[in-house]
mmCIF file of C-alpha atoms in Angstrom:
data_model
loop_
_atom_site.group_PDB
_atom_site.id
_atom_site.type_symbol
_atom_site.label_atom_id
_atom_site.label_comp_id
_atom_site.label_asym_id
_atom_site.label_seq_id
_atom_site.Cartn_x
_atom_site.Cartn_y
_atom_site.Cartn_z
ATOM 1 C CA MET A 1 98.112 101.618 143.626
ATOM 2 C CA SER A 2 97.907 105.355 144.117
ATOM 3 C CA LYS A 3 97.989 107.776 141.194
ATOM 4 C CA ASP A 4 101.288 109.336 142.265
ATOM 5 C CA LYS A 5 102.891 105.894 142.170
ATOM 6 C CA LYS A 6 101.618 105.274 138.635
ATOM 7 C CA GLY A 7 102.225 108.704 137.160
ATOM 8 C CA LEU A 8 99.588 109.572 134.571
ATOM 9 C CA SER A 9 96.363 107.605 134.612
ATOM 10 C CA ARG A 10 95.253 105.862 131.444
ATOM 11 C CA ARG A 11 92.472 108.434 131.077
ATOM 12 C CA ASP A 12 95.054 111.244 131.110
ATOM 13 C CA PHE A 13 97.324 109.356 128.741
ATOM 14 C CA LEU A 14 94.677 108.641 126.129
ATOM 15 C CA LYS A 15 93.361 112.178 126.382
ATOM 16 C CA THR A 16 96.774 113.746 125.741
ATOM 17 C CA THR A 17 97.993 111.361 123.043
ATOM 18 C CA GLY A 18 94.943 111.751 120.823
ATOM 19 C CA ILE A 19 95.272 108.146 119.659
ATOM 20 C CA ALA A 20 92.262 106.806 117.759
ATOM 21 C CA THR A 21 91.531 103.145 118.412
ATOM 22 C CA GLY A 22 90.344 102.458 114.886
ATOM 23 C CA ALA A 23 93.805 103.036 113.423
ATOM 24 C CA LEU A 24 95.239 100.251 115.566
ATOM 25 C CA ILE A 25 92.658 97.487 115.260
ATOM 26 C CA GLY A 26 94.224 95.538 112.429
ATOM 27 C CA GLY A 27 97.672 95.541 113.984
ATOM 28 C CA GLY A 28 98.742 98.700 112.133
ATOM 29 C CA VAL A 29 102.467 98.829 111.455
ATOM 30 C CA LEU A 30 102.881 95.733 113.609
ATOM 31 C CA GLY A 31 100.480 93.613 111.573
ATOM 32 C CA SER A 32 103.180 91.601 109.828
ATOM 33 C CA LEU A 33 102.980 88.555 112.061
ATOM 34 C CA ILE A 34 99.676 86.916 112.991
ATOM 35 C CA THR A 35 100.200 84.717 116.022
ATOM 36 C CA GLN A 36 97.757 82.049 117.044
ATOM 37 C CA ASN A 37 96.231 81.595 120.489
ATOM 38 C CA VAL A 38 96.747 77.998 121.512
ATOM 39 C CA ALA A 39 94.694 76.034 124.026
ATOM 40 C CA LYS A 40 96.296 74.418 127.077
ATOM 41 C CA ASP A 41 96.275 70.945 125.561
ATOM 42 C CA ASP A 42 98.139 72.090 122.423
ATOM 43 C CA VAL A 43 101.106 74.362 122.929
ATOM 44 C CA ALA A 44 102.947 73.315 119.778
ATOM 45 C CA GLY A 45 103.816 76.134 117.423
ATOM 46 C CA THR A 46 103.517 78.890 120.016
ATOM 47 C CA GLY A 47 107.150 79.846 119.883
ATOM 48 C CA LYS A 48 107.792 78.532 123.378
ATOM 49 C CA ASN A 49 111.369 77.428 123.949
ATOM 50 C CA GLU A 50 113.383 76.500 126.997
ATOM 51 C CA ALA A 51 115.277 79.789 126.973
ATOM 52 C CA GLY A 52 112.336 82.008 126.110
ATOM 53 C CA GLY A 53 109.437 80.351 127.908
ATOM 54 C CA GLY A 54 105.935 81.715 128.193
ATOM 55 C CA GLU A 55 102.880 81.563 130.398
ATOM 56 C CA TYR A 56 99.189 80.764 130.434
ATOM 57 C CA VAL A 57 96.774 83.671 130.461
ATOM 58 C CA GLY A 58 93.429 82.074 131.271
ATOM 59 C CA GLU A 59 93.160 79.074 128.953
ATOM 60 C CA VAL A 60 95.578 80.485 126.392
ATOM 61 C CA PHE A 61 99.324 79.910 126.280
ATOM 62 C CA ARG A 62 101.376 82.912 125.262
ATOM 63 C CA GLY A 63 104.921 82.078 124.262
ATOM 64 C CA ARG A 64 107.941 84.247 123.655
ATOM 65 C CA MET A 65 109.408 84.078 120.176
ATOM 66 C CA PHE A 66 112.061 86.810 120.332
ATOM 67 C CA PHE A 67 113.256 87.544 123.874
ATOM 68 C CA THR A 68 115.162 84.631 125.365
ATOM 69 C CA ASN A 69 116.641 86.708 128.173
ATOM 70 C CA GLU A 70 114.270 86.932 131.129
ATOM 71 C CA ASN A 71 115.523 90.331 132.273
ATOM 72 C CA GLU A 72 115.059 91.881 128.826
ATOM 73 C CA PHE A 73 111.442 90.759 128.780
ATOM 74 C CA LYS A 74 110.912 91.975 132.335
ATOM 75 C CA VAL A 75 112.301 95.444 131.518
ATOM 76 C CA LEU A 76 110.063 95.618 128.436
ATOM 77 C CA SER A 77 107.040 94.576 130.502
ATOM 78 C CA GLU A 78 107.661 97.161 133.218
ATOM 79 C CA ALA A 79 108.251 99.913 130.642
ATOM 80 C CA VAL A 80 105.041 99.306 128.685
ATOM 81 C CA GLU A 81 103.063 99.099 131.928
ATOM 82 C CA ARG A 82 104.250 102.612 132.797
ATOM 83 C CA ILE A 83 103.102 103.827 129.389
ATOM 84 C CA PHE A 84 99.721 102.074 129.657
ATOM 85 C CA PRO A 85 99.110 101.479 133.392
ATOM 86 C CA GLU A 86 96.366 99.494 135.043
ATOM 87 C CA ASP A 87 93.790 101.757 136.665
ATOM 88 C CA ASP A 88 90.109 101.954 137.568
ATOM 89 C CA LEU A 89 89.175 101.703 133.873
ATOM 90 C CA GLY A 90 90.722 98.285 133.423
ATOM 91 C CA PRO A 91 93.937 96.300 132.899
ATOM 92 C CA GLY A 92 97.239 97.822 131.890
ATOM 93 C CA ALA A 93 99.726 96.731 129.239
ATOM 94 C CA ILE A 94 100.825 93.614 131.131
ATOM 95 C CA GLY A 95 97.243 92.520 131.781
ATOM 96 C CA LEU A 96 96.448 93.037 128.097
ATOM 97 C CA GLY A 97 99.382 90.887 126.969
ATOM 98 C CA VAL A 98 101.242 93.770 125.308
ATOM 99 C CA PRO A 99 104.747 92.419 126.140
ATOM 100 C CA TYR A 100 103.937 89.162 124.305
ATOM 101 C CA PHE A 101 102.432 91.089 121.410
ATOM 102 C CA ILE A 102 105.643 93.111 120.998
ATOM 103 C CA ASP A 103 107.826 90.030 121.443
ATOM 104 C CA ASN A 104 105.957 88.126 118.733
ATOM 105 C CA GLN A 105 106.052 91.064 116.332
ATOM 106 C CA LEU A 106 109.798 91.551 116.786
ATOM 107 C CA ALA A 107 110.256 87.915 115.752
ATOM 108 C CA GLY A 108 108.640 88.643 112.377
ATOM 109 C CA ASN A 109 108.886 91.089 109.476
ATOM 110 C CA TYR A 110 108.247 94.057 111.748
ATOM 111 C CA GLY A 111 111.370 93.328 113.794
ATOM 112 C CA SER A 112 113.602 92.633 110.788
ATOM 113 C CA ASN A 113 112.213 95.490 108.637
ATOM 114 C CA ALA A 114 111.923 92.853 105.925
ATOM 115 C CA LYS A 115 109.470 94.868 103.830
ATOM 116 C CA GLU A 116 111.300 98.192 104.027
ATOM 117 C CA TYR A 117 114.222 99.775 102.202
ATOM 118 C CA MET A 118 117.193 99.560 104.568
ATOM 119 C CA GLN A 119 120.144 100.670 102.420
ATOM 120 C CA GLY A 120 122.250 103.800 102.958
ATOM 121 C CA PRO A 121 123.010 106.612 103.036
ATOM 122 C CA PHE A 122 121.880 107.043 106.641
ATOM 123 C CA PHE A 123 121.290 110.550 107.953
ATOM 124 C CA ALA A 124 119.372 111.937 110.900
ATOM 125 C CA GLY A 125 115.947 112.425 109.350
ATOM 126 C CA GLU A 126 113.241 114.948 110.038
ATOM 127 C CA SER A 127 110.165 113.910 112.013
ATOM 128 C CA THR A 128 108.173 113.842 108.758
ATOM 129 C CA GLN A 129 110.524 111.374 107.080
ATOM 130 C CA GLY A 130 109.631 108.238 108.983
ATOM 131 C CA TYR A 131 112.059 105.401 109.606
ATOM 132 C CA GLN A 132 115.678 106.526 109.064
ATOM 133 C CA SER A 133 117.871 104.302 111.245
ATOM 134 C CA ARG A 134 120.353 101.760 109.879
ATOM 135 C CA LEU A 135 119.229 99.474 112.736
ATOM 136 C CA THR A 136 116.258 97.145 112.489
ATOM 137 C CA ARG A 137 113.424 97.495 114.997
ATOM 138 C CA ALA A 138 114.584 94.324 116.714
ATOM 139 C CA GLU A 139 118.042 95.853 117.192
ATOM 140 C CA ILE A 140 116.565 99.152 118.387
ATOM 141 C CA PHE A 141 114.353 97.447 120.966
ATOM 142 C CA ARG A 142 117.242 95.334 122.245
ATOM 143 C CA SER A 143 119.516 98.369 122.436
ATOM 144 C CA GLY A 144 116.828 100.525 124.072
ATOM 145 C CA ILE A 145 115.980 97.936 126.704
ATOM 146 C CA ALA A 146 119.660 97.471 127.564
ATOM 147 C CA LYS A 147 120.073 101.253 127.793
ATOM 148 C CA MET A 148 117.062 101.590 130.104
ATOM 149 C CA ASP A 149 118.563 98.998 132.426
ATOM 150 C CA GLU A 150 121.973 100.671 132.234
ATOM 151 C CA GLU A 151 120.459 104.074 133.023
ATOM 152 C CA ALA A 152 118.602 102.624 136.017
ATOM 153 C CA LYS A 153 121.802 101.155 137.439
ATOM 154 C CA LYS A 154 123.641 104.415 136.854
ATOM 155 C CA ARG A 155 120.990 106.504 138.635
ATOM 156 C CA TYR A 156 119.705 104.113 141.302
ATOM 157 C CA ASP A 157 122.200 101.250 141.465
ATOM 158 C CA THR A 158 119.570 98.650 140.544
ATOM 159 C CA GLY A 159 117.884 97.259 137.430
ATOM 160 C CA PHE A 160 114.985 99.035 135.736
ATOM 161 C CA ALA A 161 112.420 96.376 136.686
ATOM 162 C CA ALA A 162 113.169 96.858 140.396
ATOM 163 C CA LEU A 163 112.624 100.643 140.413
ATOM 164 C CA GLU A 164 109.689 102.489 141.945
ATOM 165 C CA GLY A 165 107.062 103.805 139.552
ATOM 166 C CA ASP A 166 108.196 107.439 139.605
ATOM 167 C CA GLN A 167 111.811 106.349 139.038
ATOM 168 C CA LYS A 168 110.795 104.341 135.974
ATOM 169 C CA ASP A 169 108.820 107.340 134.713
ATOM 170 C CA GLU A 170 111.880 109.553 135.142
ATOM 171 C CA ILE A 171 113.981 107.286 132.933
ATOM 172 C CA ILE A 172 111.265 106.780 130.302
ATOM 173 C CA THR A 173 110.762 110.553 130.170
ATOM 174 C CA ALA A 174 114.507 111.033 129.643
ATOM 175 C CA PHE A 175 114.236 108.794 126.561
ATOM 176 C CA GLN A 176 111.188 110.725 125.370
ATOM 177 C CA LYS A 177 113.084 114.029 125.701
ATOM 178 C CA ASN A 178 116.064 112.586 123.800
ATOM 179 C CA GLU A 179 118.362 113.020 126.816
ATOM 180 C CA ILE A 180 119.883 109.515 126.559
ATOM 181 C CA ASN A 181 122.707 108.728 124.140
ATOM 182 C CA MET A 182 122.103 105.641 122.014
ATOM 183 C CA LYS A 183 124.188 104.287 119.140
ATOM 184 C CA GLY A 184 122.597 104.291 115.698
ATOM 185 C CA VAL A 185 119.299 105.821 116.789
ATOM 186 C CA ALA A 186 117.945 108.695 118.896
ATOM 187 C CA SER A 187 116.459 107.719 122.242
ATOM 188 C CA GLU A 188 113.410 109.790 121.312
ATOM 189 C CA PHE A 189 112.841 107.536 118.294
ATOM 190 C CA TYR A 190 113.119 104.420 120.471
ATOM 191 C CA PHE A 191 110.526 105.883 122.833
ATOM 192 C CA LYS A 192 108.159 106.554 119.933
ATOM 193 C CA LEU A 193 108.513 102.965 118.718
ATOM 194 C CA LEU A 194 107.915 101.669 122.240
ATOM 195 C CA ARG A 195 104.823 103.821 122.793
ATOM 196 C CA GLN A 196 103.316 103.002 119.402
ATOM 197 C CA ALA A 197 103.933 99.279 119.906
ATOM 198 C CA THR A 198 102.316 99.509 123.358
ATOM 199 C CA LEU A 199 99.165 101.099 121.959
ATOM 200 C CA GLU A 200 98.942 98.643 119.105
ATOM 201 C CA GLY A 201 99.280 95.735 121.521
ATOM 202 C CA ALA A 202 96.491 97.158 123.667
ATOM 203 C CA TYR A 203 94.079 97.767 120.779
ATOM 204 C CA ALA A 204 94.976 95.364 117.950
ATOM 205 C CA ASP A 205 92.816 92.329 117.276
ATOM 206 C CA PRO A 206 93.504 89.591 119.877
ATOM 207 C CA ILE A 207 94.792 87.250 117.151
ATOM 208 C CA TYR A 208 98.040 89.218 117.421
ATOM 209 C CA ASN A 209 98.390 88.061 121.066
ATOM 210 C CA GLY A 210 97.587 91.390 122.712
ATOM 211 C CA ASN A 211 94.269 92.980 123.759
ATOM 212 C CA ILE A 212 93.496 89.914 125.891
ATOM 213 C CA ASN A 213 89.785 89.076 126.033
ATOM 214 C CA MET A 214 89.244 92.246 123.965
ATOM 215 C CA GLU A 215 89.542 94.251 127.201
ATOM 216 C CA GLY A 216 91.187 97.129 125.326
ATOM 217 C CA TRP A 217 88.165 97.370 123.016
ATOM 218 C CA LYS A 218 85.733 97.037 125.913
ATOM 219 C CA MET A 219 87.335 100.007 127.685
ATOM 220 C CA LYS A 220 86.877 102.099 124.540
ATOM 221 C CA GLY A 221 83.413 100.779 123.704
ATOM 222 C CA PHE A 222 84.745 99.543 120.356
ATOM 223 C CA PRO A 223 82.690 96.704 118.766
ATOM 224 C CA GLY A 224 85.578 95.023 116.978
ATOM 225 C CA HIS A 225 84.819 93.092 113.800
ATOM 226 C CA GLN A 226 81.059 92.702 113.425
ATOM 227 C CA MET A 227 79.651 90.887 110.400
ATOM 228 C CA ALA A 228 77.117 93.665 109.764
ATOM 229 C CA TYR A 229 75.164 96.488 111.434
ATOM 230 C CA ILE A 230 72.048 96.151 109.287
ATOM 231 C CA LYS A 231 69.808 95.499 112.301
ATOM 232 C CA GLU A 232 71.173 98.398 114.328
ATOM 233 C CA ILE A 233 72.017 101.070 111.784
ATOM 234 C CA GLU A 234 68.694 102.898 111.941
ATOM 235 C CA ASN A 235 68.361 102.710 115.718
ATOM 236 C CA ASP A 236 68.520 106.223 117.219
ATOM 237 C CA LYS A 237 69.512 104.957 120.673
ATOM 238 C CA TYR A 238 73.069 104.312 121.817
ATOM 239 C CA MET A 239 73.810 100.615 121.589
ATOM 240 C CA LYS A 240 76.454 98.770 123.529
ATOM 241 C CA ILE A 241 77.683 95.976 121.252
ATOM 242 C CA LYS A 242 79.719 93.038 122.505
ATOM 243 C CA PRO A 243 83.048 93.160 120.604
ATOM 244 C CA LYS A 244 84.136 90.377 118.282
ATOM 245 C CA SER A 245 87.595 89.328 117.174
ATOM 246 C CA ILE A 246 88.377 88.226 113.613
ATOM 247 C CA SER A 247 88.909 84.740 115.012
ATOM 248 C CA SER A 248 85.369 84.656 116.460
ATOM 249 C CA MET A 249 83.556 85.777 113.305
ATOM 250 C CA GLU A 250 81.155 83.287 111.767
ATOM 251 C CA HIS A 251 81.755 82.342 108.145
#
């Protein structure tokens, strides 16, 4: 796919966002729900249901636990892929399992804001004040996804998932610039949640159902969770260390 079809490359995106991988490794804000990777012969407990479904990625089944509507999940998937696109450096958000990561997190405490104060009064907060909406994250994501689809139909007479890359970018940018009217939350705030969730899904430990095969870490040269660096710490040469997930650490 050509660069003009994808908009910004991942290299450009990471360069301009200034996001540090280390802040996202443990799941960050989205670390409230640890989901398990389940082998093909044991899909119980994955959150798969007839309405929601799921799919195998390699030998691992990834199930949906929040989105039961196929179009909602498809819009989410296409949106996060525009934020973190596949390019010559490696897989994009879809290839890294980010949509499933976000889905699973929205099904837990992150989506329900269970560990946060959610009582009034509700005012439009400053950027330094953090979460201010009366809506939960789950409600914001649902509302934002519906609004993205509505905006696509209004501008191009088709759903968001069916748009060309530059058309999707146009709509996502409109949310980023706070040009879209949403109830209970600013579209700019929804965009920030979506972008942050995308990055966390790309770089969090794979036990959270994103960062498939640690490809996000491999692209950044991040070693993941090593038991120790005692053998390497005094080595003056650059060392490329194979990354390890928490689930692969020896006890």
